[in-house]
CSV table of C-alpha atoms in Angstrom, one decimal:
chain,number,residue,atom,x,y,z
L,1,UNK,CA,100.4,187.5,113.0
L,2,UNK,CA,103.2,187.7,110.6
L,3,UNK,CA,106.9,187.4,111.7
L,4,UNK,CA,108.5,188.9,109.0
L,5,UNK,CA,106.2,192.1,108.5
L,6,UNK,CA,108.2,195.4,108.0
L,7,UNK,CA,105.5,196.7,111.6
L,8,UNK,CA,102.8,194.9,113.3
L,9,UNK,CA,99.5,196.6,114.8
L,10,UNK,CA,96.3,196.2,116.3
L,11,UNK,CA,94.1,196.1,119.1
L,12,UNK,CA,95.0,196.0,122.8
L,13,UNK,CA,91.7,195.5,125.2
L,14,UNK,CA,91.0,195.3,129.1
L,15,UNK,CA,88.7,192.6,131.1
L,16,UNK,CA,88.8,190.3,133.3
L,17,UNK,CA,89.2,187.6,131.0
L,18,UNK,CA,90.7,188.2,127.2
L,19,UNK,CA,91.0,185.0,125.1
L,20,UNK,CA,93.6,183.9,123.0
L,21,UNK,CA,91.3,183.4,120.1
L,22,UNK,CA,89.8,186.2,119.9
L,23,UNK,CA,92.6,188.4,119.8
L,24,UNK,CA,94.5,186.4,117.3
L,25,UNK,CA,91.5,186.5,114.7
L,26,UNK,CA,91.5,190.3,115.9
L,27,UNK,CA,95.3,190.3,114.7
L,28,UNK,CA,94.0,188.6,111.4
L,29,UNK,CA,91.5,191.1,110.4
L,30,UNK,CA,94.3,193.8,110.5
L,31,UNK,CA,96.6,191.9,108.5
L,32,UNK,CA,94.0,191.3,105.8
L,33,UNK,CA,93.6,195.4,106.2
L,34,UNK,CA,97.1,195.8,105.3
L,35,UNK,CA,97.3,193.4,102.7
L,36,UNK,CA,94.4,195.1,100.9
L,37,UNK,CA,95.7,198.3,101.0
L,38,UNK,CA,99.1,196.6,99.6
L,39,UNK,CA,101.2,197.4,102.7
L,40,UNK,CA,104.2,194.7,103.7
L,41,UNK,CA,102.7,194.8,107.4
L,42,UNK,CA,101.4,192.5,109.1
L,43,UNK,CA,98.1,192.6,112.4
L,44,UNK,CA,99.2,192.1,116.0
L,45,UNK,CA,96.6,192.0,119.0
L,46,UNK,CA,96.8,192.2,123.1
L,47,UNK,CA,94.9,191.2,126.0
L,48,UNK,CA,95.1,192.5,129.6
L,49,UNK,CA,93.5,190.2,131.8
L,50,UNK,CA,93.0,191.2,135.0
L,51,UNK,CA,90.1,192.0,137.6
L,52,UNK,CA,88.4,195.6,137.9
L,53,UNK,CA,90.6,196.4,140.8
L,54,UNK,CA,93.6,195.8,139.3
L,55,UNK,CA,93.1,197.3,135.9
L,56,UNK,CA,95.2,200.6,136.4
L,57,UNK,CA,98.4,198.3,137.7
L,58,UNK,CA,98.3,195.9,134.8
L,59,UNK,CA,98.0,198.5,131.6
L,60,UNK,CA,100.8,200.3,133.5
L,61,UNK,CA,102.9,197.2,134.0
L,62,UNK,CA,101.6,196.3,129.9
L,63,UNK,CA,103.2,200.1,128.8
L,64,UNK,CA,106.3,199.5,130.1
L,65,UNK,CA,106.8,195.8,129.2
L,66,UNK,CA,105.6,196.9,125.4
L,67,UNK,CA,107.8,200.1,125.0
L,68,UNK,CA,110.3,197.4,123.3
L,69,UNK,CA,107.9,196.4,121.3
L,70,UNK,CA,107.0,199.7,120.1
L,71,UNK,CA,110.2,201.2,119.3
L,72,UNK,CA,110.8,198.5,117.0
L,73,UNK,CA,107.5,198.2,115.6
L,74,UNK,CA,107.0,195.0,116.6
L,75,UNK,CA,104.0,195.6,117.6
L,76,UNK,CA,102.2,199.2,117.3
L,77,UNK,CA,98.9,199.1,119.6
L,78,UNK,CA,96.0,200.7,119.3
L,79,UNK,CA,93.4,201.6,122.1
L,80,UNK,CA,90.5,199.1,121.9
L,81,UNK,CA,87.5,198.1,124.9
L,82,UNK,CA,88.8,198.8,128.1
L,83,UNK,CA,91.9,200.7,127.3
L,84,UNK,CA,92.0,204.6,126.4
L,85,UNK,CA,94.4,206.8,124.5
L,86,UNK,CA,95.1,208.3,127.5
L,87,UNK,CA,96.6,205.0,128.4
L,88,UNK,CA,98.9,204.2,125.5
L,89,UNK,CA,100.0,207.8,125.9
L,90,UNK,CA,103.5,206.7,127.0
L,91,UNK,CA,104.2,205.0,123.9
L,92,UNK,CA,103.7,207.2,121.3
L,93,UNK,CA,106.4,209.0,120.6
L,94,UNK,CA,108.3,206.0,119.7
L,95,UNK,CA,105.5,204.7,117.4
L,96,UNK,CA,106.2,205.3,113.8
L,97,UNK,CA,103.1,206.0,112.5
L,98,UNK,CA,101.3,209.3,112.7
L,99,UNK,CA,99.6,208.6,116.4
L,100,UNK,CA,98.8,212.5,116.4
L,101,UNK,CA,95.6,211.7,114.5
L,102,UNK,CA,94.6,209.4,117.7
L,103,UNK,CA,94.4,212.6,120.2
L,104,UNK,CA,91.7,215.3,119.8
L,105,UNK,CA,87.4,215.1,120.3
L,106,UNK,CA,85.0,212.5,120.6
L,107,UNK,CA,84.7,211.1,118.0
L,108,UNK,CA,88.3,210.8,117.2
L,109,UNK,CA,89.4,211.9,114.0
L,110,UNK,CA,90.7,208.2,113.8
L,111,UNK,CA,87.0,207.4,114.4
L,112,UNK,CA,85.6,209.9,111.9
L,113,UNK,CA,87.9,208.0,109.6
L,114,UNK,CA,86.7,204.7,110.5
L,115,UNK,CA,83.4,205.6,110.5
L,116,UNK,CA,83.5,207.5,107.1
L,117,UNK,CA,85.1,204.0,105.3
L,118,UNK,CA,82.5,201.8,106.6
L,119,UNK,CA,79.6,203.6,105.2
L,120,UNK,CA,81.1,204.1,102.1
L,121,UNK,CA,81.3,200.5,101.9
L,122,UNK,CA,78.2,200.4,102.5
L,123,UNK,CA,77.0,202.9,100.0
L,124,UNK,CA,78.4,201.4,97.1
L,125,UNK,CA,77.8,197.6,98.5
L,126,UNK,CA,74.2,198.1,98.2
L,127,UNK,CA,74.1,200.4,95.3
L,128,UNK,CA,73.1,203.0,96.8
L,129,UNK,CA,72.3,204.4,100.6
L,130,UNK,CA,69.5,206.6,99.2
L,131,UNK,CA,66.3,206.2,100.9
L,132,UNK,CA,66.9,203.4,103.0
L,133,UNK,CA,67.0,202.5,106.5
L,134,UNK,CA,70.0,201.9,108.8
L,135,UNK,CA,70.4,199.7,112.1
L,136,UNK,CA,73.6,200.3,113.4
L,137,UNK,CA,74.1,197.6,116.1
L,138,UNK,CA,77.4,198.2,118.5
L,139,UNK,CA,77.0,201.7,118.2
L,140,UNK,CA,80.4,203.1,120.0
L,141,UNK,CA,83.0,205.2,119.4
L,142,UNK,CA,82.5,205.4,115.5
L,143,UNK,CA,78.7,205.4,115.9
L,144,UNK,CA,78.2,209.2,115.4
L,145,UNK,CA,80.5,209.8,112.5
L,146,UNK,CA,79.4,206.3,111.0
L,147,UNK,CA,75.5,208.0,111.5
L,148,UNK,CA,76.8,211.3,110.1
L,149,UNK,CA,78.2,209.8,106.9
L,150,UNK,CA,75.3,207.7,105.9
L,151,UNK,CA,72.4,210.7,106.1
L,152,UNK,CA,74.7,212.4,104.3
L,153,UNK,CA,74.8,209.7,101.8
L,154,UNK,CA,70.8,210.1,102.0
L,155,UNK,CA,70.5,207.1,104.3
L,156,UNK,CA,67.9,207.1,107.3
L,157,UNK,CA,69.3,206.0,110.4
L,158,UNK,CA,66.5,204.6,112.2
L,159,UNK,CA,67.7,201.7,114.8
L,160,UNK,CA,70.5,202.1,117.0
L,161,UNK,CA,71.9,199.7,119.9
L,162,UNK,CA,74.0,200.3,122.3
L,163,UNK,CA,75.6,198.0,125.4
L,164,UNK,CA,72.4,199.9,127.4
L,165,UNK,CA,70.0,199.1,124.9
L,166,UNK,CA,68.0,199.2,121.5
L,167,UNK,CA,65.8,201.8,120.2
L,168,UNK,CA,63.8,202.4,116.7
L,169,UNK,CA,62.3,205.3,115.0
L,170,UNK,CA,60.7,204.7,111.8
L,171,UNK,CA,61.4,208.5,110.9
L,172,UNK,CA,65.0,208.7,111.7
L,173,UNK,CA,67.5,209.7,114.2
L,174,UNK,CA,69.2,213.3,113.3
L,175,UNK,CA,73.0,213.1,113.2
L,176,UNK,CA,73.5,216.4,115.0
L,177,UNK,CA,71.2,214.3,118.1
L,178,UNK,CA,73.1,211.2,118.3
L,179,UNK,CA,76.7,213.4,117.7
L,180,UNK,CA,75.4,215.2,120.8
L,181,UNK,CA,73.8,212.2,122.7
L,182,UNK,CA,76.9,210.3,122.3
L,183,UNK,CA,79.6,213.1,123.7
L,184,UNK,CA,77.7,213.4,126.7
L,185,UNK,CA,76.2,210.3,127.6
L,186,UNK,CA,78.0,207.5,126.0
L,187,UNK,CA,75.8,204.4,125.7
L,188,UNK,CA,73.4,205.9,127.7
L,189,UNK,CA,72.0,208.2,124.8
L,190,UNK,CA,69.2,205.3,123.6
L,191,UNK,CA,67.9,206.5,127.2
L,192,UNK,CA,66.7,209.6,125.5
L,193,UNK,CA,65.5,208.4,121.9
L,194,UNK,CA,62.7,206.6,122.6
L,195,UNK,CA,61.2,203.3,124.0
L,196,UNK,CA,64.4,200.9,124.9
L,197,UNK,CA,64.9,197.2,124.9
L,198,UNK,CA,67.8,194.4,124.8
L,199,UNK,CA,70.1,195.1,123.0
L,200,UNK,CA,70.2,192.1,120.9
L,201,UNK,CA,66.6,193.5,120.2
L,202,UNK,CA,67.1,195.6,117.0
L,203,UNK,CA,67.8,192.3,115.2
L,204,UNK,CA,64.1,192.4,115.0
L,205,UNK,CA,63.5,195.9,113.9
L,206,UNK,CA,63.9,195.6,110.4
L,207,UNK,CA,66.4,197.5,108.0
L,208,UNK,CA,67.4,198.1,104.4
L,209,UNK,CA,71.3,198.2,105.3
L,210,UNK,CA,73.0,197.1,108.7
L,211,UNK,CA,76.0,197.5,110.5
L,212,UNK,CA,77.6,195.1,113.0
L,213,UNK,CA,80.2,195.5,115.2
L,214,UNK,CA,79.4,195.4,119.5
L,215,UNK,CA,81.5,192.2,120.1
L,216,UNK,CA,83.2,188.9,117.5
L,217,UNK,CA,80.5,186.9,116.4
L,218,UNK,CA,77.8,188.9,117.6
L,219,UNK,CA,75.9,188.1,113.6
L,220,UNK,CA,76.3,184.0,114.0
L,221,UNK,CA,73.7,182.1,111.8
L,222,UNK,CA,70.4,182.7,113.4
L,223,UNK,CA,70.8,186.0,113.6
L,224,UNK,CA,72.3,186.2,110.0
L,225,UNK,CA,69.1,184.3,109.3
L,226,UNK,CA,67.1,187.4,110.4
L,227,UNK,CA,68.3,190.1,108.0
L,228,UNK,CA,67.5,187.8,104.6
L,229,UNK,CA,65.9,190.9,103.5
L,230,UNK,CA,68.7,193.1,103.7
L,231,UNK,CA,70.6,194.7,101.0
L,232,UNK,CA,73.8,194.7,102.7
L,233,UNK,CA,75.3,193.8,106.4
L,234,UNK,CA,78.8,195.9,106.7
L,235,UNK,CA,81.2,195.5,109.8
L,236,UNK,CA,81.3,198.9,112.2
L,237,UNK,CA,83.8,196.5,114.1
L,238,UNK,CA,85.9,194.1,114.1
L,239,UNK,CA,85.1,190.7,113.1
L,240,UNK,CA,81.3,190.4,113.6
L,241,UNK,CA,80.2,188.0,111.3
L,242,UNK,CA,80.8,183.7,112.0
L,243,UNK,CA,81.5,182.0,109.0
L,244,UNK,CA,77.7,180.3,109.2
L,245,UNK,CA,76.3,183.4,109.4
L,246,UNK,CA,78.6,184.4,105.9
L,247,UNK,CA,77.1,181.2,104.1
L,248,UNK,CA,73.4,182.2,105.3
L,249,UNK,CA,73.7,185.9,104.1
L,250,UNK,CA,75.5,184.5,101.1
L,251,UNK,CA,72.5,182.3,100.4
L,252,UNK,CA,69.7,185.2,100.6
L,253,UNK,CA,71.8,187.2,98.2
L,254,UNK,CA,72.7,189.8,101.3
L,255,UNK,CA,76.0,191.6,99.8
L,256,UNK,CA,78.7,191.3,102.9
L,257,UNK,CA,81.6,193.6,102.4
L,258,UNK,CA,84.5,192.3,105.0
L,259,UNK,CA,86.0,194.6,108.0
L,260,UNK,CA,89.0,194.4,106.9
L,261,UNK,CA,87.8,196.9,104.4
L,262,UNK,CA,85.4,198.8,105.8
L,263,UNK,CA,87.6,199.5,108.8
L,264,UNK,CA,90.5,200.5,106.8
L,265,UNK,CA,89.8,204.4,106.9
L,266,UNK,CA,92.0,204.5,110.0
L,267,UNK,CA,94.7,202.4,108.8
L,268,UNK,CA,94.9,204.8,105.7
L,269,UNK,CA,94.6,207.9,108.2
L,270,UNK,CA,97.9,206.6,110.2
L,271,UNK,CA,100.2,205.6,107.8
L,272,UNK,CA,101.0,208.4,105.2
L,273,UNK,CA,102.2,212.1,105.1
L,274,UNK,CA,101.9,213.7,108.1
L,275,UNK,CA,101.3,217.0,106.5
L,276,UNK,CA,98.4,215.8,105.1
L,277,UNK,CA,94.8,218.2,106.1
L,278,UNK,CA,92.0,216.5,107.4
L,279,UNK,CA,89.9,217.0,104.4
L,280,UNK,CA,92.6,215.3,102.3
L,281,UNK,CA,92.9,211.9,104.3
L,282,UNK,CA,89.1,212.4,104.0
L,283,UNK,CA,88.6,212.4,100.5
L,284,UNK,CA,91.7,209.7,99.9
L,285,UNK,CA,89.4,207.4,101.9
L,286,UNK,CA,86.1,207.8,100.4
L,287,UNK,CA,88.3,207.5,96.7
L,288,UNK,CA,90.1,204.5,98.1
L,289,UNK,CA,87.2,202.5,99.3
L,290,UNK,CA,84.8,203.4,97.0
L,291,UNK,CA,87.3,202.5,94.4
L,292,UNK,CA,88.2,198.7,96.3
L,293,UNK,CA,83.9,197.9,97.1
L,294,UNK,CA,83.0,199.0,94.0
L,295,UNK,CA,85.0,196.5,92.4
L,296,UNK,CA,84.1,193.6,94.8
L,297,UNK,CA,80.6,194.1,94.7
L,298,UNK,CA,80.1,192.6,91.4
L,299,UNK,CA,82.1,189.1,92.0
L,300,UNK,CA,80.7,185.8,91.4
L,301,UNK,CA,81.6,184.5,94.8
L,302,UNK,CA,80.1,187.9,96.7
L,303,UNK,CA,82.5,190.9,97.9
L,304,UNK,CA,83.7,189.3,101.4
L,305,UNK,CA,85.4,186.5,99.6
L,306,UNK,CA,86.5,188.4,96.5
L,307,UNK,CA,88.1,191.1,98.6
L,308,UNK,CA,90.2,188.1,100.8
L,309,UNK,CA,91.2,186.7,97.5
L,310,UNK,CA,92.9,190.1,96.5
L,311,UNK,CA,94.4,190.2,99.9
L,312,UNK,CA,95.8,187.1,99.5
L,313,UNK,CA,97.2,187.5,96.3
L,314,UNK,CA,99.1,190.1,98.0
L,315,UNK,CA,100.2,188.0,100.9
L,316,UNK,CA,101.7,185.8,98.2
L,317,UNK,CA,103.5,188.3,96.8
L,318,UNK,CA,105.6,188.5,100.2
L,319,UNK,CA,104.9,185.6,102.3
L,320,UNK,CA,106.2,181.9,101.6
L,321,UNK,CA,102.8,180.2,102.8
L,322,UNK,CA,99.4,182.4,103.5
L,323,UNK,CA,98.1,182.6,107.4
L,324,UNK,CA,96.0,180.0,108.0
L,325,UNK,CA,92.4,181.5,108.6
L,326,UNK,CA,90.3,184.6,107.1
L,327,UNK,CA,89.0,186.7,109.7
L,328,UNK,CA,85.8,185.4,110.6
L,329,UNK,CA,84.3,184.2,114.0
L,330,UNK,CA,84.4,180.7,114.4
C-alpha cells in the first residue's frame, strides 16, 4: 500500500477467485492499523486464485515466489481464509516480527489478541458492555476469545453466526461452550446450540452491541438500517462495514469504532519485545485500546472518522500525499 514503508503486512487468502479490490482495501485497513499505533509501516495484501484442485500447488509455488519478499520485509503475510499457518510455515524464519506468537492452540494466541482488542473496543464504545446482549456475526477463528472477553466484561453473548448458520438464545451462550464447540467442530458448533437458520439471519435477532466481520461489506446499508437500535457495531474482521452503511449507523446515533482499531491487538502482539509474557502483551492491549476508543468515542464526527483523522495525521507526518481511500467497502 505504501512504497516507502520501513515493512509491509497483511493478509494472504485462497479461492477460486480473489479480487483485486478487495485485497487492496484489505492492504488499507492494515496501514491505517499501523498508522494508529504510530508505526512507519505500511498494509500489503495477497490473493491465490486458483481452483480446489490446485490449491496445494499454487500456495507452494506463492511460498517460494514470496521468500524475497519476506526477507526484505517487503511484504510480511499473514494467514487469512483459505490459507493456514501451517502453510506460511516456510517463511518465518526470515520474517522480522515475532511470528512465534502465530504457532500454538485454537484460538491462536494472535487470535486471543485480536479478539481481546475488539471487545474492548467495544466496551468502552458503548460505555459499557454490562448487561447487554452480543451478536457476533462471522464468528471464526477469533470468535471464542472475542466471546470470552465480552462476558467477562459482563456482556451476554446471545447470537452467534457462522458460515453454517445462525442461532439465538435469549439467556446466553457460556464461553467455556462455544471455546469447546469451536476446537472441535469449527463452524459446525451452531449445530449444537439451538434452532439454526441462514446465516445472514441474526441480522434479525436483535442486539444491544454487534460485531461484524464473515466477509468485506457483509454490513452494507440495509442491513446497517437494521441495527438503528444498537449501541455500537465493532469490526471482528476486516473491513465489514460499506461506506452507506457508515452514513446510516451515523444517522441513528449507532457509535462505529473502525477495524483498524479494533483488530490492532495482533499487530501490537507481533511487533515488540519478544521476551514479553503473555499476560503483558495482554494487558498492553486492553491499556492501549481502551486508551485510543476512549478518546474517539466522544468526537463530533463519531469514532470511525475521528480515529482515521488521527491516522492520517500520522501518515502526514511521513508520507508526501495520504493513500487515496479509508478502508471501507465500496
Amino acid at each position: 500500500d505504501l512504497d516507502n514503508a520501513e515493512a509491509s503486512s497483511g493478509p494472504v487468502r485462497w479461492a477460486k477467485k480473489v479480487l483485486q479490490g478487495g485485497a487492496k482495501d484489505l492492504a488499507r485497513s492494515q496501514t491505517y492499523t499501523y498508522a494508529i499505533l504510530g508505526m512507519k509501516r505500511g498494509g500489503a495484501s495477497a490473493g491465490i486464485s486458483a481452483e480446489g484442485p490446485e490449491r496445494d500447488a499454487a500456495i507452494t509455488a506463492f511460498v517460494g515466489e514470496a521468500a524475497d519478499l519476506v526477507a526484505d520485509s517487503t511484504y510480511l503475510p499473514d494467514a487469512a481464509k483459505g490459507v493456514s499457518e501451517l502453510d506460511l510455515a516456510p517463511l518465518r524464519d526470515a520474517d522480522e516480527r515475532d511470528t512465534a506468537r502465530l504457532a500454538g492452540t485454537n484460538p491462536s494466541f494472535i487470535d486471543q489478541c485480536d479478539g481481546l482488542s475488539a471487545a474492548v473496543a467495544a466496551h468502552h464504545t458503548a460505555s459499557g458492555l454490562g448487561g447487554k446482549s452480543i451478536a457476533i456475526e462471522g464468528f471464526g477463528a477469533t470468535g471464542a476469545a472475542l466471546a470470552a472477553a465480552v462476558i467477562e466484561r459482563g456482556g451476554t453473548v446471545t447470537s452467534i453466526a457462522t458460515t453454517v448458520g445462525a442461532v439465538t438464545n435469549p439467556d446466553g451462550f457460556s464461553a467455556q461452550d462455544l471455546l469447546e464447540g469451536w476446537g472441535s467442530k469449527g463452524d459446525e458448533l451452531v449445530n449444537d446450540l439451538g434452532e439454526v437458520g441462514h446465516p445472514m439471519s441474526i441480522f434479525g435477532s436483535g442486539a444491544d452491541v454487534w460485531f461484524v466481520g464473515s466477509k468485506m461489506g457483509v454490513v452494507n446499508h440495509e442491513v446497517a438500517a437494521q441495527m438503528s437500535e444498537a449501541s455500537a457495531v465493532v469490526a471482528s474482521g476486516r473491513v465489514p462495514l460499506t461506506a452507506r452503511a457508515l452514513a446510516v449507523l451515523r444517522r441513528s446515533g449507532v457509535a462505529v469504532p473502525p477495524d483498524f482499531l479494533s483488530l490492532a491487538g495482533g499487530t501490537l502482539a507481533l511487533w515488540g519485545d519478544a521476551n514479553r509474557t503473555e499476560a503483558e502483551i495482554l494487558a498492553g492491549i486492553n491499556e492501549d485500546i481502551s486508551d485510543m476508543t476512549a478518546e474517539f468515542k466522544s468526537h463530533d464526527d463519531g469514532p470511525f472518522l475521528a480515529a482515521c483523522f488521527e491516522a492520517e495525521s500520522f501518515l502526514s507526518t511521513w508520507q508526501e500525499s495520504l493513500p487515496f481511500g479509508r478502508p471501507l467497502a465500496p
